[in-house]
PDB file of C-alpha atoms in Angstrom:
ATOM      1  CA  UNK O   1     171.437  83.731 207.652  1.00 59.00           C
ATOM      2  CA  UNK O   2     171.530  85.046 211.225  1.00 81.00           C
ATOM      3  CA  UNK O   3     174.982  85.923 212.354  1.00 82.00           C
ATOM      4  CA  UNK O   4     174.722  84.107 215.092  1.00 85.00           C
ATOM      5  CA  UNK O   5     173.864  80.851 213.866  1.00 90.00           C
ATOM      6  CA  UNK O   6     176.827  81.267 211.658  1.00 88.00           C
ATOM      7  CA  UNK O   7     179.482  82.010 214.353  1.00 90.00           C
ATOM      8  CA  UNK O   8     177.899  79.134 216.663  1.00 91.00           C
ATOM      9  CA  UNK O   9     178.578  76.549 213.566  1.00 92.00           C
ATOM     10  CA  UNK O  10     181.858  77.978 213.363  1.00 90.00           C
ATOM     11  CA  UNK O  11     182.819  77.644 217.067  1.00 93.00           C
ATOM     12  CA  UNK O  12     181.044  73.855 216.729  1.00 94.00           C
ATOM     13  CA  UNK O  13     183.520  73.567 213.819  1.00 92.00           C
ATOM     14  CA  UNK O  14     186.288  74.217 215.853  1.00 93.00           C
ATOM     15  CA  UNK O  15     185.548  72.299 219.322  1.00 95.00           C
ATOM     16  CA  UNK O  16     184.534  69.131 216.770  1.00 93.00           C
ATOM     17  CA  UNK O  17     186.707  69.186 214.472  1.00 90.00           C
ATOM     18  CA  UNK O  18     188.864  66.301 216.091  1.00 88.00           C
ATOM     19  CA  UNK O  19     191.774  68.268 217.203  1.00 90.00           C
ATOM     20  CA  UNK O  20     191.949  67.716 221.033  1.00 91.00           C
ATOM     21  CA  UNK O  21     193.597  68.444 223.478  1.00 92.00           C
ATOM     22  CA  UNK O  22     196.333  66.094 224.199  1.00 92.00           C
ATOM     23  CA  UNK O  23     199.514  64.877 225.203  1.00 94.00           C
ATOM     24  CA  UNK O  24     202.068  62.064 225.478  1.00 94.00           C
ATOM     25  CA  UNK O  25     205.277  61.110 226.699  1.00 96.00           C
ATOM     26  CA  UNK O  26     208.149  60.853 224.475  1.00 96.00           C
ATOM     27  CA  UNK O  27     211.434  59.031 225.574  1.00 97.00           C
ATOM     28  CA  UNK O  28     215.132  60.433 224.499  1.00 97.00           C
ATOM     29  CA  UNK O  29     216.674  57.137 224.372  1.00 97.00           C
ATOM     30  CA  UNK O  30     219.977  55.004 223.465  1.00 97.00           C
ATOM     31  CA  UNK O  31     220.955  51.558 223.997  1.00 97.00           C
ATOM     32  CA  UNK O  32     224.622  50.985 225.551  1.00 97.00           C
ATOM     33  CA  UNK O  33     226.803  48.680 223.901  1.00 97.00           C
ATOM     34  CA  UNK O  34     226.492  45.238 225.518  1.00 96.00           C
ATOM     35  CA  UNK O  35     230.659  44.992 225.543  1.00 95.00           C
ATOM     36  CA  UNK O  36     230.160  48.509 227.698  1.00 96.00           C
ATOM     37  CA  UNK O  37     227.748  46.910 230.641  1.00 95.00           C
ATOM     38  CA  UNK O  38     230.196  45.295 232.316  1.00 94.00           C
ATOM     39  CA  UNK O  39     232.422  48.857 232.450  1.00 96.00           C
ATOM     40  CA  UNK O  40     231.319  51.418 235.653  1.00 97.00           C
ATOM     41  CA  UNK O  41     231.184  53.655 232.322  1.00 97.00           C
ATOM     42  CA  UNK O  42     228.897  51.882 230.508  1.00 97.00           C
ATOM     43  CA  UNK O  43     226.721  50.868 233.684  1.00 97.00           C
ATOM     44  CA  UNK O  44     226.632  54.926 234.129  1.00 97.00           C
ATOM     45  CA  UNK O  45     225.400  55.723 230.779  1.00 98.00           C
ATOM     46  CA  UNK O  46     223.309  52.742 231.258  1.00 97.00           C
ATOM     47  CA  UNK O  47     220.648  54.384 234.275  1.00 97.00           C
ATOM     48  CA  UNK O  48     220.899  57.315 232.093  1.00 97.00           C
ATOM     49  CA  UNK O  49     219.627  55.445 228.677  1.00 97.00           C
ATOM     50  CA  UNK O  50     216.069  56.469 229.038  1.00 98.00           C
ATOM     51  CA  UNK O  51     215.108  59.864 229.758  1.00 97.00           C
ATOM     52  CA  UNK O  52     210.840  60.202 229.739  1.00 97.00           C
ATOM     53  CA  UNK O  53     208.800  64.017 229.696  1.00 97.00           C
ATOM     54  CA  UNK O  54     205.670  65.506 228.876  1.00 96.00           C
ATOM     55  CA  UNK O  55     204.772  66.376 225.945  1.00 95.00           C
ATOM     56  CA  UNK O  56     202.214  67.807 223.689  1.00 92.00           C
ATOM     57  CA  UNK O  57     201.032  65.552 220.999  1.00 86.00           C
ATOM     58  CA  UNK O  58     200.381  67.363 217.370  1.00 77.00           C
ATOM     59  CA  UNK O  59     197.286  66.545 215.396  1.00 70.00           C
ATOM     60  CA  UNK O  60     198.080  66.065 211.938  1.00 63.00           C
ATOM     61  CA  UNK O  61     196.348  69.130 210.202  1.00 59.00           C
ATOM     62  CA  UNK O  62     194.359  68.457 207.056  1.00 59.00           C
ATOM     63  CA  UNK O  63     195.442  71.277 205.034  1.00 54.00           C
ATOM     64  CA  UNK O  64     191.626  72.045 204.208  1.00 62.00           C
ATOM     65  CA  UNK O  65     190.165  71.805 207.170  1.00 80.00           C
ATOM     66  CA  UNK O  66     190.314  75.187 208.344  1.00 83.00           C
ATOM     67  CA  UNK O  67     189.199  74.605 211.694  1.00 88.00           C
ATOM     68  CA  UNK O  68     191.747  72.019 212.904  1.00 89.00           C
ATOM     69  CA  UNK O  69     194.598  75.054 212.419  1.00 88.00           C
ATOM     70  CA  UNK O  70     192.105  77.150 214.610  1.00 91.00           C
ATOM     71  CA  UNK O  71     192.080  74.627 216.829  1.00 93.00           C
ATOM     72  CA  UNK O  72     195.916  74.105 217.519  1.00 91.00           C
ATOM     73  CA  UNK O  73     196.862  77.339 217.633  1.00 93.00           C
ATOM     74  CA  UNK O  74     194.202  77.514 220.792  1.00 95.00           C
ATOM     75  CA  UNK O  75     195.412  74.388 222.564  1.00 95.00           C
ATOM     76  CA  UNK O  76     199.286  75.635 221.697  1.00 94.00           C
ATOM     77  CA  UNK O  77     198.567  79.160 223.419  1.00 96.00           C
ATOM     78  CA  UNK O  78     197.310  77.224 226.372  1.00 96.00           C
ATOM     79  CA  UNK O  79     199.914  74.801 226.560  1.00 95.00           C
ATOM     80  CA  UNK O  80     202.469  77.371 226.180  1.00 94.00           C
ATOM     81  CA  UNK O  81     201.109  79.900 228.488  1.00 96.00           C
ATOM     82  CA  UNK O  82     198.910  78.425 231.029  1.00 97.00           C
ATOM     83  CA  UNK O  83     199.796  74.368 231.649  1.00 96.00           C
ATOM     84  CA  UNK O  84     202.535  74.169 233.971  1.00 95.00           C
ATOM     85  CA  UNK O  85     202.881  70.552 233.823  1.00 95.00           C
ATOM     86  CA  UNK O  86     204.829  70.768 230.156  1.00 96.00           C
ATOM     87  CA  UNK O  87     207.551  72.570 228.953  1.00 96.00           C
ATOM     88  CA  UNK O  88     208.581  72.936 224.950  1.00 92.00           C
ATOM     89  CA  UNK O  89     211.680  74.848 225.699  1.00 94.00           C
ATOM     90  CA  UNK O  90     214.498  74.080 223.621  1.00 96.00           C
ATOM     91  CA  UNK O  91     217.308  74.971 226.781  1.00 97.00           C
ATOM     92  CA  UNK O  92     214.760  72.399 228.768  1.00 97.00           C
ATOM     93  CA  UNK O  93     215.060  69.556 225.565  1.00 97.00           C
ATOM     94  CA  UNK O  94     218.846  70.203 225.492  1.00 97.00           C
ATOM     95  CA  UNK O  95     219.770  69.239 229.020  1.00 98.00           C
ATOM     96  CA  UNK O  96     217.595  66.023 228.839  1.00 98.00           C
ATOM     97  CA  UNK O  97     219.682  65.011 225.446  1.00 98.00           C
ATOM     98  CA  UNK O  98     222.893  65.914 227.360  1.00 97.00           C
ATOM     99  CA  UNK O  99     223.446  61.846 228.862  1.00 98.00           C
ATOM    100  CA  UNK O 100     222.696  60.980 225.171  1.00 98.00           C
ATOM    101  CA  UNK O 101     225.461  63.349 223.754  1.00 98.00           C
ATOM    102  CA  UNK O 102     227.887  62.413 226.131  1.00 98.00           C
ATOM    103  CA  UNK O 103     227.354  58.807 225.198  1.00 98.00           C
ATOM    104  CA  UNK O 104     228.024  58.834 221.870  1.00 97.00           C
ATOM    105  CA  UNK O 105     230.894  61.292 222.515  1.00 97.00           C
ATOM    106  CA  UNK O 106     232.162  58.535 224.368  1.00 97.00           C
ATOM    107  CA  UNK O 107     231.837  55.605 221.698  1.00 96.00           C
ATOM    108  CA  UNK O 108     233.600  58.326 219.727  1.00 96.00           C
ATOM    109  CA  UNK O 109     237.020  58.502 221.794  1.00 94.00           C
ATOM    110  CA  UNK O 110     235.876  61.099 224.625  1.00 95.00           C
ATOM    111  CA  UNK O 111     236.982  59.832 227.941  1.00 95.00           C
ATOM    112  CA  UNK O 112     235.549  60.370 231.135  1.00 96.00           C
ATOM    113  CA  UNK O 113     236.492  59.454 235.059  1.00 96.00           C
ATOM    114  CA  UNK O 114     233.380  57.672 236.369  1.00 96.00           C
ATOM    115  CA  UNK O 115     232.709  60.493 239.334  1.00 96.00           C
ATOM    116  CA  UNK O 116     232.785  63.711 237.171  1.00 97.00           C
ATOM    117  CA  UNK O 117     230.609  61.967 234.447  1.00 97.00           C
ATOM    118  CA  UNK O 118     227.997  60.771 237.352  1.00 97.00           C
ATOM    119  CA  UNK O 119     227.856  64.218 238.557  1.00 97.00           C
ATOM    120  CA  UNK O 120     228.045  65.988 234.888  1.00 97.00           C
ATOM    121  CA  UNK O 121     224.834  63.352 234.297  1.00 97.00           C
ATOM    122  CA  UNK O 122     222.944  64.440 237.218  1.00 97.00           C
ATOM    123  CA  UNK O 123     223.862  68.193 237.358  1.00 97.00           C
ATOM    124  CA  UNK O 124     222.366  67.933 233.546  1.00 97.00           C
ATOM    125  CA  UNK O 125     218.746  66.908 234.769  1.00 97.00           C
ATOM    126  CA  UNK O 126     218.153  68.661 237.663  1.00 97.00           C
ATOM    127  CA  UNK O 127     219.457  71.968 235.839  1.00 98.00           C
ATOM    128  CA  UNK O 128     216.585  70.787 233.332  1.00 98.00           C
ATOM    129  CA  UNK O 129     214.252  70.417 236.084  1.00 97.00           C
ATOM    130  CA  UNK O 130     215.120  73.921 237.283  1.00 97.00           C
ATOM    131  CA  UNK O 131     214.374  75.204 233.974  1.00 97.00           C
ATOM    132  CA  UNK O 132     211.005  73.238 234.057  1.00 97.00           C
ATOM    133  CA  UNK O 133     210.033  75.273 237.110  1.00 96.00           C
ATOM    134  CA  UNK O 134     211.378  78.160 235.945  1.00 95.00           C
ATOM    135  CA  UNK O 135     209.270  78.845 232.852  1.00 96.00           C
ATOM    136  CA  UNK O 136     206.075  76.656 234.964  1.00 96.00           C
ATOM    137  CA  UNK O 137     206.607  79.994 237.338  1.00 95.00           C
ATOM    138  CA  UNK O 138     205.427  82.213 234.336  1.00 96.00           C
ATOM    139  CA  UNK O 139     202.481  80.545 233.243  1.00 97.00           C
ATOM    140  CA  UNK O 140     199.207  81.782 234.474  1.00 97.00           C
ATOM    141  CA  UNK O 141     196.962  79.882 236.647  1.00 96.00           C
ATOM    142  CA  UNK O 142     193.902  79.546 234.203  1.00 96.00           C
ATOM    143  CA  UNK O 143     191.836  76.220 234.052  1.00 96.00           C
ATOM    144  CA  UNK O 144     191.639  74.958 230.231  1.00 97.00           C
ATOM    145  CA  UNK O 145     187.173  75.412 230.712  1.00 96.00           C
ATOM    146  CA  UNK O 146     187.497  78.860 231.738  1.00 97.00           C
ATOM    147  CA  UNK O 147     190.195  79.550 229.066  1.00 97.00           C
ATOM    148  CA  UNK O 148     187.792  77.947 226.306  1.00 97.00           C
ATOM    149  CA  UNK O 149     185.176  80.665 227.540  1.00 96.00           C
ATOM    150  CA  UNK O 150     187.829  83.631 226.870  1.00 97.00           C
ATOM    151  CA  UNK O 151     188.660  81.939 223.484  1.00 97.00           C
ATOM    152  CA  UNK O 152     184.906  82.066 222.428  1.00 96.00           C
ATOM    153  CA  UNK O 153     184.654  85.572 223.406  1.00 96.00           C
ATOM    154  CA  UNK O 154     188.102  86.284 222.074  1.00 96.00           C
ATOM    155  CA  UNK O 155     186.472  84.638 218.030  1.00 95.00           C
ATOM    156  CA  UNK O 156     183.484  86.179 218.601  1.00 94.00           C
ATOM    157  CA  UNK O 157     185.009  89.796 218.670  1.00 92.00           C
ATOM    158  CA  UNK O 158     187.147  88.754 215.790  1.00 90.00           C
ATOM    159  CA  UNK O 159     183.929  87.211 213.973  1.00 86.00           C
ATOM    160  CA  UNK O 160     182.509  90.397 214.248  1.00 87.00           C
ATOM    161  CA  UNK O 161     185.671  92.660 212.827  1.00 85.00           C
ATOM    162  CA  UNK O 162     186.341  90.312 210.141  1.00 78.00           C
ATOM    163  CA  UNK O 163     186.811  91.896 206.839  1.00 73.00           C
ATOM    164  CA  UNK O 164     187.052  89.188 204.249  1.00 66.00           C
ATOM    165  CA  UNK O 165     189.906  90.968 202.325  1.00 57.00           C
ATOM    166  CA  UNK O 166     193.403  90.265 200.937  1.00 48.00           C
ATOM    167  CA  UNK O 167     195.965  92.875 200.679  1.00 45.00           C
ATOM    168  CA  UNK O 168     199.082  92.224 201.341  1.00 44.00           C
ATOM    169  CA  UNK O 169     199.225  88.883 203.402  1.00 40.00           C
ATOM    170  CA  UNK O 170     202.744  87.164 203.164  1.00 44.00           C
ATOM    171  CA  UNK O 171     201.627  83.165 203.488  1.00 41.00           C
ATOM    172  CA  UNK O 172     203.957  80.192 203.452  1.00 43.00           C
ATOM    173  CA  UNK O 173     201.505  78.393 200.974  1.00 40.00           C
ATOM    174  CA  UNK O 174     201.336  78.579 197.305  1.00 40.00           C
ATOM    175  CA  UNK O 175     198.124  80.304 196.348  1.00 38.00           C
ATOM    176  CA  UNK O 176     196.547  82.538 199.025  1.00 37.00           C
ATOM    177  CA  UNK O 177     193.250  82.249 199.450  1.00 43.00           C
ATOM    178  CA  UNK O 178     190.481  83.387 200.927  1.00 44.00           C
ATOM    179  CA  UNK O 179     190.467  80.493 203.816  1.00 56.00           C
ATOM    180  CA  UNK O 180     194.461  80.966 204.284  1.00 75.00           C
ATOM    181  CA  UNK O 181     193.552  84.876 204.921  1.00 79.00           C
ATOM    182  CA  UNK O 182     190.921  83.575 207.199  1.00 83.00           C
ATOM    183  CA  UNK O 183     193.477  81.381 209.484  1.00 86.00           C
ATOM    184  CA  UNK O 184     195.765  83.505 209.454  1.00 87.00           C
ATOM    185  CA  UNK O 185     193.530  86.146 210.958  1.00 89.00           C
ATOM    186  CA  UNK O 186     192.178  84.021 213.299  1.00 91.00           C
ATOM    187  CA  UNK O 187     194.990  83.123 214.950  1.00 92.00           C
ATOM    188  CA  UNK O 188     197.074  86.283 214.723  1.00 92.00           C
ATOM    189  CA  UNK O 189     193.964  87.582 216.570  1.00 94.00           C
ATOM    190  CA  UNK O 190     193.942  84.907 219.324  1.00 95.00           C
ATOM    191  CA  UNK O 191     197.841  85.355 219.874  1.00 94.00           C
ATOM    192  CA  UNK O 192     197.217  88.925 220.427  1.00 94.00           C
ATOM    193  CA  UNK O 193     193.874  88.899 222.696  1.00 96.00           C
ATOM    194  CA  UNK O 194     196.180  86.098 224.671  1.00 96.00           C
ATOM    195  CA  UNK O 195     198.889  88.703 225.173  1.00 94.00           C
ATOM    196  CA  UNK O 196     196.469  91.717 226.148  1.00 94.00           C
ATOM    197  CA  UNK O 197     194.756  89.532 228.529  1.00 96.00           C
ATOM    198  CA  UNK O 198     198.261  88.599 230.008  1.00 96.00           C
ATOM    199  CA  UNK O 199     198.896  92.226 231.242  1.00 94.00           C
ATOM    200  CA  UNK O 200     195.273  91.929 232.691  1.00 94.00           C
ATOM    201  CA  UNK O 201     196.382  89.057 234.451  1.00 95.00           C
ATOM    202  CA  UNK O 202     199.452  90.160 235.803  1.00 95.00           C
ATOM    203  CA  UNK O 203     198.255  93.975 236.544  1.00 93.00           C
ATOM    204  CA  UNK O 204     200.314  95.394 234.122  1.00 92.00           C
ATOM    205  CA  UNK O 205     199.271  98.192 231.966  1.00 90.00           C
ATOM    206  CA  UNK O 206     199.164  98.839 228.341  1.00 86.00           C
ATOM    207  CA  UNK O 207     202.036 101.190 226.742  1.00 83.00           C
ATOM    208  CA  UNK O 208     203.995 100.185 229.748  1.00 85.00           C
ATOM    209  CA  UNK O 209     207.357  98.870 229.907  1.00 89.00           C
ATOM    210  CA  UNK O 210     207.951  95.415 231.975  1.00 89.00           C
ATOM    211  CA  UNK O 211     209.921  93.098 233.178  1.00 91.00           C
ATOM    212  CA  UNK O 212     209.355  89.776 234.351  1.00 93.00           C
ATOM    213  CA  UNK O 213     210.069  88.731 238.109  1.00 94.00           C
ATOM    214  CA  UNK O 214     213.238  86.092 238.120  1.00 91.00           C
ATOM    215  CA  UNK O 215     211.452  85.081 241.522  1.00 91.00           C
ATOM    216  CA  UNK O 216     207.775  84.469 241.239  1.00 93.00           C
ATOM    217  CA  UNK O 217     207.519  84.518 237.286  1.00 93.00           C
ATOM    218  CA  UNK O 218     205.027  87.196 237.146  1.00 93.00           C
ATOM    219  CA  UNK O 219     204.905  90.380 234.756  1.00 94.00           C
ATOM    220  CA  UNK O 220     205.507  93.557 236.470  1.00 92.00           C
ATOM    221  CA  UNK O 221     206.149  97.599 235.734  1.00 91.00           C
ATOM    222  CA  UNK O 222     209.381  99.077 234.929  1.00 89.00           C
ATOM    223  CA  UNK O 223     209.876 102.467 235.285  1.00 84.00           C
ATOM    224  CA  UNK O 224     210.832 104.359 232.090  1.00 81.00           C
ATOM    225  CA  UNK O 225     215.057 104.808 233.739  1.00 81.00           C
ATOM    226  CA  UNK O 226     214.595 101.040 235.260  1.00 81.00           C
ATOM    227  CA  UNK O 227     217.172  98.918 233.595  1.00 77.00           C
ATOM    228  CA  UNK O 228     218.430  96.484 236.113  1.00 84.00           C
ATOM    229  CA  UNK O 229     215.139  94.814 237.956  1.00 88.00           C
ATOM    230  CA  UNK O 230     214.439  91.745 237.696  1.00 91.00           C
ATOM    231  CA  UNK O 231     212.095  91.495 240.242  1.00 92.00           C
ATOM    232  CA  UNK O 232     208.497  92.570 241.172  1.00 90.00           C
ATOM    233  CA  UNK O 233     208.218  95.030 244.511  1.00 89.00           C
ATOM    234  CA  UNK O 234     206.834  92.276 246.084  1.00 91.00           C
ATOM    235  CA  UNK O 235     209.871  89.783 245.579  1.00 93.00           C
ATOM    236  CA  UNK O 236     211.976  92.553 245.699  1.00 91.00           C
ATOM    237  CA  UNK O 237     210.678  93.777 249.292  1.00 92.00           C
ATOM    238  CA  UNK O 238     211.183  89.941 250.598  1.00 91.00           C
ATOM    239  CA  UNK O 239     214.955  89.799 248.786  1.00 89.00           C
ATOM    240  CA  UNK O 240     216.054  92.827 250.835  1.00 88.00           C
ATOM    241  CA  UNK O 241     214.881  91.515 254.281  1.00 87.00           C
ATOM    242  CA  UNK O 242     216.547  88.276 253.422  1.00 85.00           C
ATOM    243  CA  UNK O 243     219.630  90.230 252.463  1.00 81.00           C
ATOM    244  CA  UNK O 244     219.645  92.027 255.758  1.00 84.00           C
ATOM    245  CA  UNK O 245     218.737  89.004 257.761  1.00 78.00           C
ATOM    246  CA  UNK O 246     222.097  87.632 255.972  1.00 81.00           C
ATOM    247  CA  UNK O 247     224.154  90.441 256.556  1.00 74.00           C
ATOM    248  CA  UNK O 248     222.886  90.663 260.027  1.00 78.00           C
ATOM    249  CA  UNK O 249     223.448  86.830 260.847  1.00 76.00           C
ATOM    250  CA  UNK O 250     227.252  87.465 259.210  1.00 76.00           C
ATOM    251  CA  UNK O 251     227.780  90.248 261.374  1.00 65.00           C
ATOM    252  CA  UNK O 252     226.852  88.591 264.981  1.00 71.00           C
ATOM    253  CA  UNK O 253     229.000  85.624 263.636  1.00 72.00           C
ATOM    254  CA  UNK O 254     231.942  87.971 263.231  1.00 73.00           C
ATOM    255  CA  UNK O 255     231.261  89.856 266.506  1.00 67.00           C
TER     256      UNK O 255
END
């Protein structure tokens, strides 16, 4: 059979195989103690009882149905690395639980003064927001049809090199088979090609150390001595002029 025809059924395979794209929104809740409502305590807690974010929702994976695990791994490197609008880390997760820790802290004996809680409460979520925009900074700018393209180029070069061959493949599965070989290829391939084209993205060269810019999120060369940057030149360049501006500003004030 032509080796095309086979790698065009296999990328049908994967686009079809039912494993879209999606997301939903998931709610860290708790319900305050009806006793506690009429307490400023419990009326605190109480605005704070339902916390809502984005969030990606998981396709349960047949387990032979190769092309559904094909499939997730694609939409989790996007999600992970391009979408901006959702954020999976655990720091982010943690600070949107925290009015839900302190709660039942509090049905467990913990006192609080109804001013530092408030401000403990709200401190909490917009440090999580931070961190939302903080990791949204390093994502790349890459709509999900032009990213499909990349992934079907990405498979096809893998199609290509694709020894079918077993040799020492550590798999959390019970018998390794040829089609657990196969995934795990696959998708070690894509998670690779999605790194290399990172660096292309960001200007940064292979074999080269970097860093990534505190500032505008973006990957940037390190010189081989540079251990302290944590910008880009670019941020850097506008950090010192706001620096000097400062120290210029403080020194007419002190004149």
């Amino acid at each position: 059979m032509n080796k095309d025809v086979i790698f065009n059924a296999f990328m049908d395979s994967i686009w079809n195989c039912g494993n879209e794209r999606r997301y939903q929104i998931k709610k860290i809740s708790y319900t305050v103690q009806p006793r506690l409502l009429n307490t400023v305590i419990g009326r605190i807690f109480e605005e704070y009882s339902v916390i809502s974010y984005k969030a990606p929702k998981l396709h349960s994976n047949d387990a032979s149905n190769y092309a559904q695990f094909i499939r997730q791994k694609i939409n989790n490197l996007y999600t992970t690395m391009c979408d901006q609008s959702v954020c999976t880390r655990p720091e982010y997760i943690e600070k949107l639980k925290q009015p839900k820790v302190l709660y039942y802290r509090y049905l467990q004996g913990e006192e609080y003064q109804p001013k530092p809680l408030r401000q403990v409460l709200s401190a909490a979520l917009n440090e999580a927001k931070e961190i939302k925009l903080h990791y949204a900074k390093q994502k790349m700018d890459i709509l999900w049809t032009d990213y499909c393209s990349m992934v079907a180029q990405w498979l096809r070069r893998c199609f290509n090199n694709y020894k079918p061959e077993i040799t020492q493949i550590k798999l959390d599965i019970d018998v390794v088979t040829e089609d657990h070989y196969c995934i795990a290829y696959f998708c070690k391939s894509l998670n690779g090609e999605m790194l290399k084209y990172q660096k292309k993205y960001y200007g940064v060269r292979d074999h080269k150390r970097y860093g990534r810019c505190k500032d505008c999120g973006c990957l940037y060369e390190r010189k081989n001595k540079d251990t302290n940057s944590v910008r880009c030149e670019k941020c850097r360049q506008i950090h010192r002029k706001e620096y000097q501006k400062l120290k210029q500003r403080e020194y007419m004030k002190n004149r």
